[in-house]
Amino acid sequence: MLLTITTTHQPATDLGFLLHKHPERVFAFDLPVGVAHVFYPEAAPERCTVALLVEVDPVALSRGRRGGSSTAPLEPYVNDRPYAASSFLSSALREAFGTAMTGRSRERQELAATPLPFEVQLPALPARGGTDLVARLFGPLGYAVSAVPRLLDDAFPEWGDSPYAAVTLTGTMRLRDLLAHLYVLIPVLDDAKHYYVDEAEIDKLLRHGDGWLEVHPERDLITRRYLKHRRALQRAADAHFADEDDAPALPVGASLNEQRLEAVREELLRSGAASVLDLGCGEGNLLRRLIPERQVTRLLGLDVSPRVLARAREHLRLDELPETIRARVTLTQGSLTYRDARLRGYDAAALVEVIEHLDEPRLWTLERVVFGDARPGTVVVTTPNEEYNATWTRLPAGETRHADHRFEWTRDEFQAWATRVAEEFGYAVTFRDVGPVDPQLGPPTQMAVFRRGTA
Ligand code: SAH
């Protein structure tokens, strides 16, 4: 069984530091049921892929069986275990990438704490309950999901689909979150009963589910399947969640990226907007959250980069959406530094982590285009809070979080800018913190919400 994780964060070979596995080497780990190998099929500065290959020994597996109740006499020897991603893959993940799962990196701590672009491939993921379950499980966590059912036998298409899907997950998250999602959800999708579970499993589930499982719409299904349908264990896990349910909806564990997009979505919906611009939409992470909203009937994503837009189109799977939904969404190339009549007449606009990509002396061109010409009723702007960088001990003083950030502002700088823009263009502005707030340094992300005056 095989799992690959690719990043295009640059330099992509930093993945080796995050996983504590050098890209030029090959690693092998003994597992109770076989051997796991870690290697890098590609390792270039632009793109780096790590592969985890688990070779299960069916004979060792059959000897190690506990509490198995097979109906077919040969089942212990002839089964899908060697090929299909399953709980063994989860054990291998922990064995191979245990340190990365805790979020620690000796050499690149700030990167380990930063959401990065990842693509995960699982060529044979058992998706019991249907391929759409893959999207129901990974979608709410911020992934674009592609799950293509595999035929039972290519030579006999009339036999229909097998329970396996070729799955691709794309998203921007911290590596530790990605690994935790895979660790819990792969065995949930498999829903097999080839190992015995006890109370220790509740612990594992709560530990690796921390920060996302509590608020997952499929939490009950995940808990039920992970705990192998054992009622007593589920009740114990539910009791834990009941205590947590009055806690804030998005715990600190959710990635900063998620919290930011969630906060922006919330502000846009609260404004009552039916038509929304996502300016500098990138790969479409905000659009993906807005498409399902009934309130929003018209969406336009604009970005200067055709390459990024192509990825957005792919991630959103626009071409596969029903015509009624597709008709509401437009992706288009354009620059926020040039007046653009297509941007006029919208209720609201989002600029999520975009302004810092423009040269500061040229920022006035964006102000004029967005606030002066397009003039949406509401504008939501987010940008890093430079002060917060001090909490990332590995980020040298004076460096920005990403190489392509032209500037990062303190809270005072951002508020002075926003207040001046509001005055100049006839808007009122309020501010909101996003992410865990440090008492001295403030939040990692700062947000301004502009509302156009009636005058
Ligand atoms: N809003 C997205 C992407 C943020 S990254 C998100 O939160 O996920 C910043 C994006 O701004 C990039 O996709 C970049 O291509 C885009 N961008 C930079 N300068 C731009 C400009 N002048 N006009 C339009 N988009 C721009």
Short mmCIF file of C-alpha atoms and ligand atoms in Angstrom, two decimals:
data_model
loop_
_atom_site.label_atom_id
_atom_site.label_comp_id
_atom_site.label_asym_id
_atom_site.label_seq_id
_atom_site.Cartn_x
_atom_site.Cartn_y
_atom_site.Cartn_z
CA MET A 1 0.00 0.00 0.00
CA LEU A 2 1.21 3.40 -0.95
CA LEU A 3 0.81 6.98 0.18
CA THR A 4 2.59 10.00 -1.29
CA ILE A 5 2.72 13.57 0.03
CA THR A 6 3.87 16.37 -2.27
CA THR A 7 4.55 19.98 -1.50
CA THR A 8 5.23 22.90 -3.82
CA HIS A 9 6.20 25.20 -0.98
CA GLN A 10 9.64 26.50 -1.92
CA PRO A 11 12.23 25.27 -1.34
CA ALA A 12 10.17 22.09 -1.51
CA THR A 13 13.03 19.95 -0.23
CA ASP A 14 12.40 21.50 3.21
CA LEU A 15 9.88 18.65 3.45
CA GLY A 16 12.88 16.52 4.42
CA PHE A 17 13.48 18.74 7.47
CA LEU A 18 9.82 18.65 8.43
CA LEU A 19 9.72 14.85 8.27
CA HIS A 20 13.20 14.35 9.70
CA LYS A 21 14.02 12.22 6.67
CA HIS A 22 16.71 13.30 4.23
CA PRO A 23 15.41 13.35 0.64
CA GLU A 24 18.49 11.57 -0.68
CA ARG A 25 18.10 8.55 1.52
CA VAL A 26 15.82 5.53 1.70
CA PHE A 27 14.48 4.38 5.07
CA ALA A 28 12.98 1.11 6.22
CA PHE A 29 11.03 0.36 9.41
CA ASP A 30 9.93 -2.95 10.78
CA LEU A 31 6.25 -3.16 11.57
CA PRO A 32 4.50 -6.02 13.40
CA VAL A 33 2.88 -7.00 10.09
CA GLY A 34 5.62 -6.22 7.57
CA VAL A 35 7.99 -3.46 6.51
CA ALA A 36 7.50 0.24 5.81
CA HIS A 37 9.75 2.15 3.38
CA VAL A 38 10.15 5.91 3.12
CA PHE A 39 11.72 7.44 0.03
CA TYR A 40 11.44 10.50 -2.19
CA PRO A 41 10.45 9.83 -5.82
CA GLU A 42 11.11 13.52 -6.55
CA ALA A 43 13.08 16.12 -4.62
CA ALA A 44 13.55 19.41 -6.44
CA PRO A 45 13.36 22.96 -5.08
CA GLU A 46 10.00 23.49 -6.82
CA ARG A 47 8.36 20.21 -5.92
CA CYS A 48 9.15 17.46 -3.49
CA THR A 49 7.31 14.18 -2.90
CA VAL A 50 7.74 11.69 -0.10
CA ALA A 51 6.38 8.17 -0.44
CA LEU A 52 5.43 5.77 2.31
CA LEU A 53 5.23 2.23 1.06
CA VAL A 54 4.03 -0.52 3.38
CA GLU A 55 4.65 -4.14 2.50
CA VAL A 56 2.36 -6.32 4.53
CA ASP A 57 3.30 -9.94 5.02
CA PRO A 58 -0.07 -11.75 4.87
CA VAL A 59 1.33 -14.75 6.69
CA ALA A 60 2.66 -12.68 9.59
CA LEU A 61 -0.67 -10.97 9.56
CA SER A 62 -2.67 -14.17 9.81
CA ARG A 63 -0.51 -15.40 12.71
CA GLY A 64 -0.95 -12.15 14.56
CA ARG A 65 -4.73 -12.23 14.29
CA ARG A 66 -6.63 -11.57 17.43
CA GLY A 67 -10.37 -11.80 17.76
CA GLY A 68 -10.77 -12.22 14.01
CA SER A 69 -13.93 -13.93 12.87
CA SER A 70 -13.45 -14.81 9.25
CA THR A 71 -16.22 -16.36 7.24
CA ALA A 72 -13.97 -17.60 4.42
CA PRO A 73 -11.31 -20.18 5.30
CA LEU A 74 -8.67 -18.66 3.04
CA GLU A 75 -9.47 -15.08 3.98
CA PRO A 76 -6.52 -14.79 6.37
CA TYR A 77 -4.18 -15.47 3.43
CA VAL A 78 -6.02 -14.04 0.48
CA ASN A 79 -7.20 -10.55 1.22
CA ASP A 80 -6.66 -6.95 0.26
CA ARG A 81 -4.41 -6.06 3.20
CA PRO A 82 -1.14 -5.90 1.25
CA TYR A 83 -2.54 -3.43 -1.29
CA ALA A 84 -5.21 -1.28 0.23
CA ALA A 85 -4.52 1.64 2.52
CA SER A 86 -5.71 0.67 5.95
CA SER A 87 -4.97 0.98 9.63
CA PHE A 88 -1.53 -0.51 8.91
CA LEU A 89 -0.77 2.56 6.93
CA SER A 90 -1.73 4.63 9.96
CA SER A 91 0.65 2.66 12.17
CA ALA A 92 3.36 3.12 9.57
CA LEU A 93 2.69 6.87 9.48
CA ARG A 94 3.24 7.06 13.20
CA GLU A 95 6.33 4.89 13.02
CA ALA A 96 7.91 6.85 10.15
CA PHE A 97 6.75 10.42 10.88
CA GLY A 98 6.13 10.36 14.63
CA THR A 99 8.08 13.53 15.37
CA ALA A 100 6.43 15.46 12.53
CA MET A 101 3.05 14.40 13.94
CA THR A 102 3.86 16.22 17.17
CA GLY A 103 4.54 19.40 15.18
CA ARG A 104 8.22 19.56 16.07
CA SER A 105 11.03 20.20 13.63
CA ARG A 106 14.60 20.62 14.75
CA GLU A 107 15.65 22.63 11.71
CA ARG A 108 12.44 24.31 10.49
CA GLN A 109 10.17 24.95 13.46
CA GLU A 110 8.49 27.99 11.91
CA LEU A 111 7.68 26.00 8.77
CA ALA A 112 6.21 23.19 10.86
CA ALA A 113 3.83 25.76 12.35
CA THR A 114 2.90 27.26 8.98
CA PRO A 115 0.18 25.99 6.66
CA LEU A 116 1.83 24.78 3.44
CA PRO A 117 0.42 23.58 0.12
CA PHE A 118 0.20 19.78 0.05
CA GLU A 119 -1.10 17.13 -2.27
CA VAL A 120 -1.70 13.61 -1.01
CA GLN A 121 -2.17 10.61 -3.29
CA LEU A 122 -3.67 7.34 -2.10
CA PRO A 123 -3.90 5.10 -5.15
CA ALA A 124 -6.00 2.44 -3.38
CA LEU A 125 -8.03 3.76 -0.51
CA PRO A 126 -10.86 1.51 0.58
CA ALA A 127 -13.89 3.79 0.69
CA ARG A 128 -16.53 1.65 2.31
CA GLY A 129 -19.77 3.57 2.17
CA GLY A 130 -19.01 5.08 -1.23
CA THR A 131 -16.47 7.42 -2.72
CA ASP A 132 -18.51 10.47 -1.70
CA LEU A 133 -17.66 9.60 1.90
CA VAL A 134 -14.06 10.56 1.13
CA ALA A 135 -15.23 14.10 0.35
CA ARG A 136 -17.52 14.19 3.39
CA LEU A 137 -14.60 13.30 5.63
CA PHE A 138 -11.79 15.38 4.12
CA GLY A 139 -13.79 18.24 2.58
CA PRO A 140 -14.75 19.95 5.87
CA LEU A 141 -11.08 19.90 6.90
CA GLY A 142 -10.18 22.17 4.02
CA TYR A 143 -9.12 19.71 1.30
CA ALA A 144 -10.14 19.68 -2.30
CA VAL A 145 -10.98 15.99 -2.77
CA SER A 146 -10.87 13.85 -5.87
CA ALA A 147 -11.94 10.24 -5.37
CA VAL A 148 -12.19 8.10 -8.47
CA PRO A 149 -13.68 4.64 -7.93
CA ARG A 150 -11.55 1.80 -9.27
CA LEU A 151 -13.10 -0.96 -11.33
CA LEU A 152 -13.13 -4.38 -9.72
CA ASP A 153 -11.37 -5.67 -12.81
CA ASP A 154 -10.31 -3.57 -15.78
CA ALA A 155 -10.91 -6.55 -18.05
CA PHE A 156 -14.53 -6.87 -16.93
CA PRO A 157 -15.95 -3.37 -16.54
CA GLU A 158 -19.44 -4.87 -16.27
CA TRP A 159 -18.49 -6.23 -12.85
CA GLY A 160 -18.68 -2.67 -11.63
CA ASP A 161 -16.67 -0.69 -9.11
CA SER A 162 -14.50 -2.13 -6.39
CA PRO A 163 -14.70 -0.63 -2.92
CA TYR A 164 -11.39 1.14 -3.65
CA ALA A 165 -10.83 4.65 -4.89
CA ALA A 166 -7.83 6.51 -6.24
CA VAL A 167 -7.83 9.53 -3.98
CA THR A 168 -6.12 12.91 -4.31
CA LEU A 169 -6.35 15.44 -1.51
CA THR A 170 -5.13 18.98 -2.01
CA GLY A 171 -5.00 21.66 0.60
CA THR A 172 -2.99 24.13 2.57
CA MET A 173 -2.43 23.12 6.15
CA ARG A 174 0.23 22.45 8.73
CA LEU A 175 1.98 19.15 8.08
CA ARG A 176 1.06 17.91 11.56
CA ASP A 177 -2.63 18.51 10.86
CA LEU A 178 -2.38 16.72 7.54
CA LEU A 179 -0.75 13.70 9.18
CA ALA A 180 -3.34 13.65 11.98
CA HIS A 181 -6.19 13.74 9.45
CA LEU A 182 -4.71 10.81 7.52
CA TYR A 183 -3.90 8.88 10.68
CA VAL A 184 -7.51 8.95 11.86
CA LEU A 185 -9.48 8.95 8.62
CA ILE A 186 -7.73 6.20 6.63
CA PRO A 187 -8.85 3.44 9.01
CA VAL A 188 -12.27 5.10 9.29
CA LEU A 189 -12.73 4.80 5.52
CA ASP A 190 -11.48 1.23 5.60
CA ASP A 191 -13.89 0.33 8.42
CA ALA A 192 -12.32 -3.09 8.72
CA LYS A 193 -12.18 -5.10 11.88
CA HIS A 194 -8.76 -6.64 11.64
CA TYR A 195 -7.53 -5.54 14.98
CA TYR A 196 -8.79 -5.44 18.46
CA VAL A 197 -9.61 -2.08 20.03
CA ASP A 198 -9.63 -1.08 23.65
CA GLU A 199 -9.75 2.07 25.77
CA ALA A 200 -6.32 3.12 24.52
CA GLU A 201 -7.93 3.72 21.12
CA ILE A 202 -10.15 6.47 22.60
CA ASP A 203 -7.06 8.23 23.75
CA LYS A 204 -5.42 8.00 20.35
CA LEU A 205 -8.58 9.24 18.66
CA LEU A 206 -8.90 12.24 20.97
CA ARG A 207 -5.22 13.07 20.75
CA HIS A 208 -4.98 12.95 16.97
CA GLY A 209 -8.48 14.41 16.55
CA ASP A 210 -7.69 17.36 18.78
CA GLY A 211 -8.66 20.64 17.18
CA TRP A 212 -10.74 19.26 14.31
CA LEU A 213 -12.74 16.18 15.25
CA GLU A 214 -14.81 18.07 17.84
CA VAL A 215 -16.33 20.28 15.15
CA HIS A 216 -16.35 17.80 12.25
CA PRO A 217 -19.83 17.34 10.75
CA GLU A 218 -19.19 13.56 10.51
CA ARG A 219 -17.85 13.26 14.04
CA ASP A 220 -20.30 10.50 14.98
CA LEU A 221 -19.45 8.34 11.98
CA ILE A 222 -15.73 8.88 12.52
CA THR A 223 -15.94 7.96 16.19
CA ARG A 224 -18.17 4.94 15.56
CA ARG A 225 -15.96 3.48 12.88
CA TYR A 226 -12.64 4.35 14.50
CA LEU A 227 -13.74 2.60 17.66
CA LYS A 228 -14.84 -0.42 15.62
CA HIS A 229 -18.51 -0.02 16.43
CA ARG A 230 -17.95 -0.81 20.10
CA ARG A 231 -20.77 0.95 21.90
CA ALA A 232 -19.11 1.30 25.28
CA LEU A 233 -16.05 2.99 23.74
CA GLN A 234 -18.22 5.32 21.69
CA ARG A 235 -20.14 6.36 24.78
CA ALA A 236 -16.87 7.18 26.54
CA ALA A 237 -15.69 9.27 23.58
CA ASP A 238 -19.07 11.02 23.35
CA ALA A 239 -18.89 11.92 27.02
CA HIS A 240 -15.61 13.64 26.31
CA PHE A 241 -17.10 15.61 23.40
CA ALA A 242 -20.14 16.60 25.49
CA ASP A 243 -17.78 18.43 27.86
CA GLU A 244 -16.15 20.13 24.91
CA ASP A 245 -19.29 21.10 23.04
CA ASP A 246 -19.71 24.36 24.93
CA ALA A 247 -16.13 25.32 24.06
CA PRO A 248 -15.60 27.84 21.23
CA ALA A 249 -16.53 26.48 17.82
CA LEU A 250 -13.00 26.64 16.44
CA PRO A 251 -10.37 25.52 18.92
CA VAL A 252 -6.79 26.72 18.72
CA GLY A 253 -5.77 23.44 17.12
CA ALA A 254 -7.52 24.31 13.86
CA SER A 255 -4.90 25.62 11.49
CA LEU A 256 -4.50 29.37 11.27
CA ASN A 257 -5.42 29.14 7.62
CA GLU A 258 -8.74 27.51 8.49
CA GLN A 259 -9.50 30.00 11.23
CA ARG A 260 -8.77 32.88 8.89
CA LEU A 261 -10.95 31.58 6.06
CA GLU A 262 -13.71 30.76 8.52
CA ALA A 263 -13.57 34.28 10.00
CA VAL A 264 -13.73 35.83 6.52
CA ARG A 265 -16.63 33.61 5.49
CA GLU A 266 -18.44 34.61 8.65
CA GLU A 267 -17.96 38.35 8.06
CA LEU A 268 -19.07 38.08 4.43
CA LEU A 269 -22.23 36.19 5.35
CA ARG A 270 -22.93 38.50 8.27
CA SER A 271 -22.80 41.46 5.89
CA GLY A 272 -25.76 39.92 4.06
CA ALA A 273 -23.85 39.81 0.79
CA ALA A 274 -25.36 37.86 -2.10
CA SER A 275 -22.59 38.69 -4.57
CA VAL A 276 -18.96 38.34 -3.50
CA LEU A 277 -15.56 39.08 -5.02
CA ASP A 278 -12.57 37.03 -3.90
CA LEU A 279 -9.69 39.26 -4.94
CA GLY A 280 -6.36 37.43 -5.12
CA CYS A 281 -8.37 34.21 -4.75
CA GLY A 282 -5.31 31.96 -5.02
CA GLU A 283 -6.25 28.30 -5.22
CA GLY A 284 -9.84 28.99 -4.28
CA ASN A 285 -9.88 28.10 -0.60
CA LEU A 286 -12.35 30.84 0.27
CA LEU A 287 -14.47 30.22 -2.83
CA ARG A 288 -14.79 26.59 -1.84
CA ARG A 289 -16.31 27.69 1.46
CA LEU A 290 -18.69 30.12 -0.21
CA ILE A 291 -19.99 27.97 -3.07
CA PRO A 292 -22.22 25.86 -0.79
CA GLU A 293 -23.77 28.95 0.85
CA ARG A 294 -27.33 29.56 -0.39
CA GLN A 295 -27.07 33.22 0.53
CA VAL A 296 -24.33 33.70 -2.08
CA THR A 297 -25.69 33.70 -5.62
CA ARG A 298 -22.78 35.28 -7.50
CA LEU A 299 -19.07 34.68 -6.93
CA LEU A 300 -16.10 36.04 -8.79
CA GLY A 301 -12.56 34.88 -8.04
CA LEU A 302 -9.82 37.04 -9.50
CA ASP A 303 -6.09 36.41 -9.44
CA VAL A 304 -3.12 37.74 -11.32
CA SER A 305 -1.57 34.32 -11.78
CA PRO A 306 -3.01 32.05 -14.52
CA ARG A 307 -1.18 29.09 -13.00
CA VAL A 308 -2.85 29.59 -9.63
CA LEU A 309 -6.22 30.04 -11.32
CA ALA A 310 -5.80 26.76 -13.17
CA ARG A 311 -5.21 25.08 -9.85
CA ALA A 312 -8.26 26.78 -8.37
CA ARG A 313 -10.37 25.48 -11.25
CA GLU A 314 -9.03 22.00 -10.64
CA HIS A 315 -9.47 22.12 -6.85
CA LEU A 316 -12.98 23.43 -7.05
CA ARG A 317 -13.75 20.82 -9.72
CA LEU A 318 -15.86 23.47 -11.37
CA ASP A 319 -16.21 21.48 -14.55
CA GLU A 320 -17.91 18.70 -12.66
CA LEU A 321 -20.36 20.81 -10.67
CA PRO A 322 -24.01 20.96 -11.69
CA GLU A 323 -24.71 23.74 -14.18
CA THR A 324 -26.90 25.61 -11.67
CA ILE A 325 -23.94 25.96 -9.29
CA ARG A 326 -21.31 26.50 -11.97
CA ALA A 327 -23.30 29.39 -13.40
CA ARG A 328 -22.85 31.26 -10.13
CA VAL A 329 -19.05 31.07 -10.08
CA THR A 330 -16.55 32.88 -12.31
CA LEU A 331 -12.77 32.60 -12.16
CA THR A 332 -10.89 35.25 -14.02
CA GLN A 333 -7.40 36.57 -14.50
CA GLY A 334 -6.70 40.19 -13.72
CA SER A 335 -4.59 42.51 -11.64
CA LEU A 336 -5.82 44.54 -8.70
CA THR A 337 -3.57 47.37 -9.75
CA TYR A 338 -5.70 48.14 -12.83
CA ARG A 339 -9.23 49.45 -12.90
CA ASP A 340 -11.58 46.66 -13.95
CA ALA A 341 -15.26 47.24 -14.77
CA ARG A 342 -16.02 43.55 -14.12
CA LEU A 343 -15.46 44.19 -10.42
CA ARG A 344 -18.25 46.74 -10.10
CA GLY A 345 -21.69 46.03 -8.63
CA TYR A 346 -20.78 43.43 -5.97
CA ASP A 347 -22.08 43.45 -2.40
CA ALA A 348 -18.81 42.40 -0.82
CA ALA A 349 -15.14 41.70 -1.52
CA ALA A 350 -12.46 39.72 0.29
CA LEU A 351 -8.73 40.41 0.14
CA VAL A 352 -7.32 37.50 2.12
CA GLU A 353 -3.55 37.69 2.59
CA VAL A 354 -3.16 39.68 -0.61
CA ILE A 355 -2.15 43.28 0.16
CA GLU A 356 1.26 42.19 1.48
CA HIS A 357 2.04 40.75 -1.97
CA LEU A 358 2.08 44.24 -3.52
CA ASP A 359 4.96 46.66 -3.21
CA GLU A 360 4.00 49.08 -0.48
CA PRO A 361 4.57 52.18 -2.63
CA ARG A 362 2.14 50.68 -5.20
CA LEU A 363 -0.59 49.82 -2.71
CA TRP A 364 -2.45 53.00 -3.57
CA THR A 365 -3.28 51.51 -6.99
CA LEU A 366 -5.17 48.65 -5.30
CA GLU A 367 -6.93 51.11 -2.98
CA ARG A 368 -8.12 53.10 -5.97
CA VAL A 369 -9.27 50.00 -7.89
CA VAL A 370 -11.09 48.30 -5.00
CA PHE A 371 -12.36 51.12 -2.79
CA GLY A 372 -12.52 53.86 -5.36
CA ASP A 373 -13.79 52.09 -8.49
CA ALA A 374 -15.30 48.64 -7.69
CA ARG A 375 -16.78 50.01 -4.42
CA PRO A 376 -18.38 46.89 -2.91
CA GLY A 377 -20.59 47.52 0.16
CA THR A 378 -18.28 45.48 2.39
CA VAL A 379 -14.55 44.79 2.07
CA VAL A 380 -12.82 42.25 4.31
CA VAL A 381 -9.01 42.52 4.40
CA THR A 382 -6.61 40.20 6.23
CA THR A 383 -2.83 40.45 6.53
CA PRO A 384 -0.15 39.05 8.86
CA ASN A 385 0.54 40.85 12.12
CA GLU A 386 4.30 41.38 11.99
CA GLU A 387 4.61 41.60 15.78
CA TYR A 388 3.45 38.01 16.14
CA ASN A 389 6.44 36.72 14.15
CA ALA A 390 8.48 37.03 17.36
CA THR A 391 6.63 33.96 18.73
CA TRP A 392 8.17 31.91 15.93
CA THR A 393 11.60 31.61 17.44
CA ARG A 394 13.15 30.27 14.25
CA LEU A 395 12.10 33.23 12.12
CA PRO A 396 15.07 35.64 12.17
CA ALA A 397 14.11 39.15 13.24
CA GLY A 398 13.10 41.31 10.32
CA GLU A 399 12.16 38.43 8.01
CA THR A 400 8.69 37.97 6.60
CA ARG A 401 6.72 34.70 6.83
CA HIS A 402 6.86 34.08 3.10
CA ALA A 403 9.51 35.08 0.62
CA ASP A 404 6.95 36.82 -1.59
CA HIS A 405 5.61 39.08 1.14
CA ARG A 406 6.74 42.59 0.24
CA PHE A 407 5.93 43.91 3.71
CA GLU A 408 4.34 42.82 6.96
CA TRP A 409 2.69 45.35 9.25
CA THR A 410 2.37 45.79 12.97
CA ARG A 411 -1.13 46.32 14.35
CA ASP A 412 -0.56 50.08 14.48
CA GLU A 413 0.63 50.21 10.89
CA PHE A 414 -2.30 48.17 9.60
CA GLN A 415 -4.85 50.17 11.56
CA ALA A 416 -3.37 53.47 10.43
CA TRP A 417 -3.54 52.33 6.80
CA ALA A 418 -7.10 51.01 7.09
CA THR A 419 -8.34 54.12 8.89
CA ARG A 420 -6.83 56.38 6.25
CA VAL A 421 -8.31 54.29 3.39
CA ALA A 422 -11.74 54.26 5.06
CA GLU A 423 -11.71 58.03 5.40
CA GLU A 424 -10.46 58.68 1.92
CA PHE A 425 -13.03 56.45 0.19
CA GLY A 426 -16.07 56.88 2.45
CA TYR A 427 -16.07 53.64 4.43
CA ALA A 428 -16.31 52.84 8.16
CA VAL A 429 -13.80 50.28 9.42
CA THR A 430 -13.71 47.81 12.33
CA PHE A 431 -10.92 45.42 13.31
CA ARG A 432 -10.90 41.80 14.35
CA ASP A 433 -8.19 39.41 15.61
CA VAL A 434 -7.77 36.03 13.92
CA GLY A 435 -5.99 33.11 15.58
CA PRO A 436 -4.63 32.64 19.09
CA VAL A 437 -3.98 36.08 20.60
CA ASP A 438 -0.69 36.65 22.41
CA PRO A 439 -1.21 39.10 25.29
CA GLN A 440 1.73 41.27 24.18
CA LEU A 441 2.03 40.62 20.48
CA GLY A 442 -1.60 40.26 19.47
CA PRO A 443 -3.01 37.75 16.95
CA PRO A 444 -1.07 36.09 14.10
CA THR A 445 -3.54 37.50 11.54
CA GLN A 446 -5.24 40.89 11.62
CA MET A 447 -8.50 41.68 9.87
CA ALA A 448 -10.26 44.89 8.90
CA VAL A 449 -13.92 45.00 7.86
CA PHE A 450 -14.86 48.06 5.81
CA ARG A 451 -18.48 49.11 5.28
CA ARG A 452 -19.34 51.67 2.67
CA GLY A 453 -21.03 54.77 4.05
CA THR A 454 -24.48 55.74 2.80
CA ALA A 455 -23.39 59.18 1.68
N1 SAH B 1 -6.57 34.71 -0.92
C1 SAH B 1 -5.90 33.44 -1.11
C2 SAH B 1 -4.47 33.57 -1.66
C3 SAH B 1 -3.52 34.43 -0.89
S1 SAH B 1 -1.90 34.45 -1.63
C4 SAH B 1 -5.91 32.63 0.18
O1 SAH B 1 -6.09 33.19 1.24
O2 SAH B 1 -5.74 31.43 0.11
C5 SAH B 1 -1.94 35.95 -2.53
C6 SAH B 1 -2.57 35.85 -3.89
O3 SAH B 1 -2.65 37.15 -4.44
C7 SAH B 1 -1.77 35.00 -4.87
O4 SAH B 1 -2.59 34.02 -5.42
C8 SAH B 1 -1.30 36.02 -5.92
O5 SAH B 1 -1.25 35.45 -7.22
C9 SAH B 1 -2.36 37.09 -5.81
N2 SAH B 1 -1.92 38.41 -6.27
C10 SAH B 1 -0.75 39.02 -6.02
N3 SAH B 1 -0.71 40.23 -6.61
C11 SAH B 1 -1.91 40.39 -7.26
C12 SAH B 1 -2.47 41.41 -8.06
N4 SAH B 1 -1.79 42.53 -8.34
N5 SAH B 1 -3.70 41.25 -8.57
C13 SAH B 1 -4.39 40.11 -8.30
N6 SAH B 1 -3.92 39.11 -7.55
C14 SAH B 1 -2.68 39.23 -7.03
#
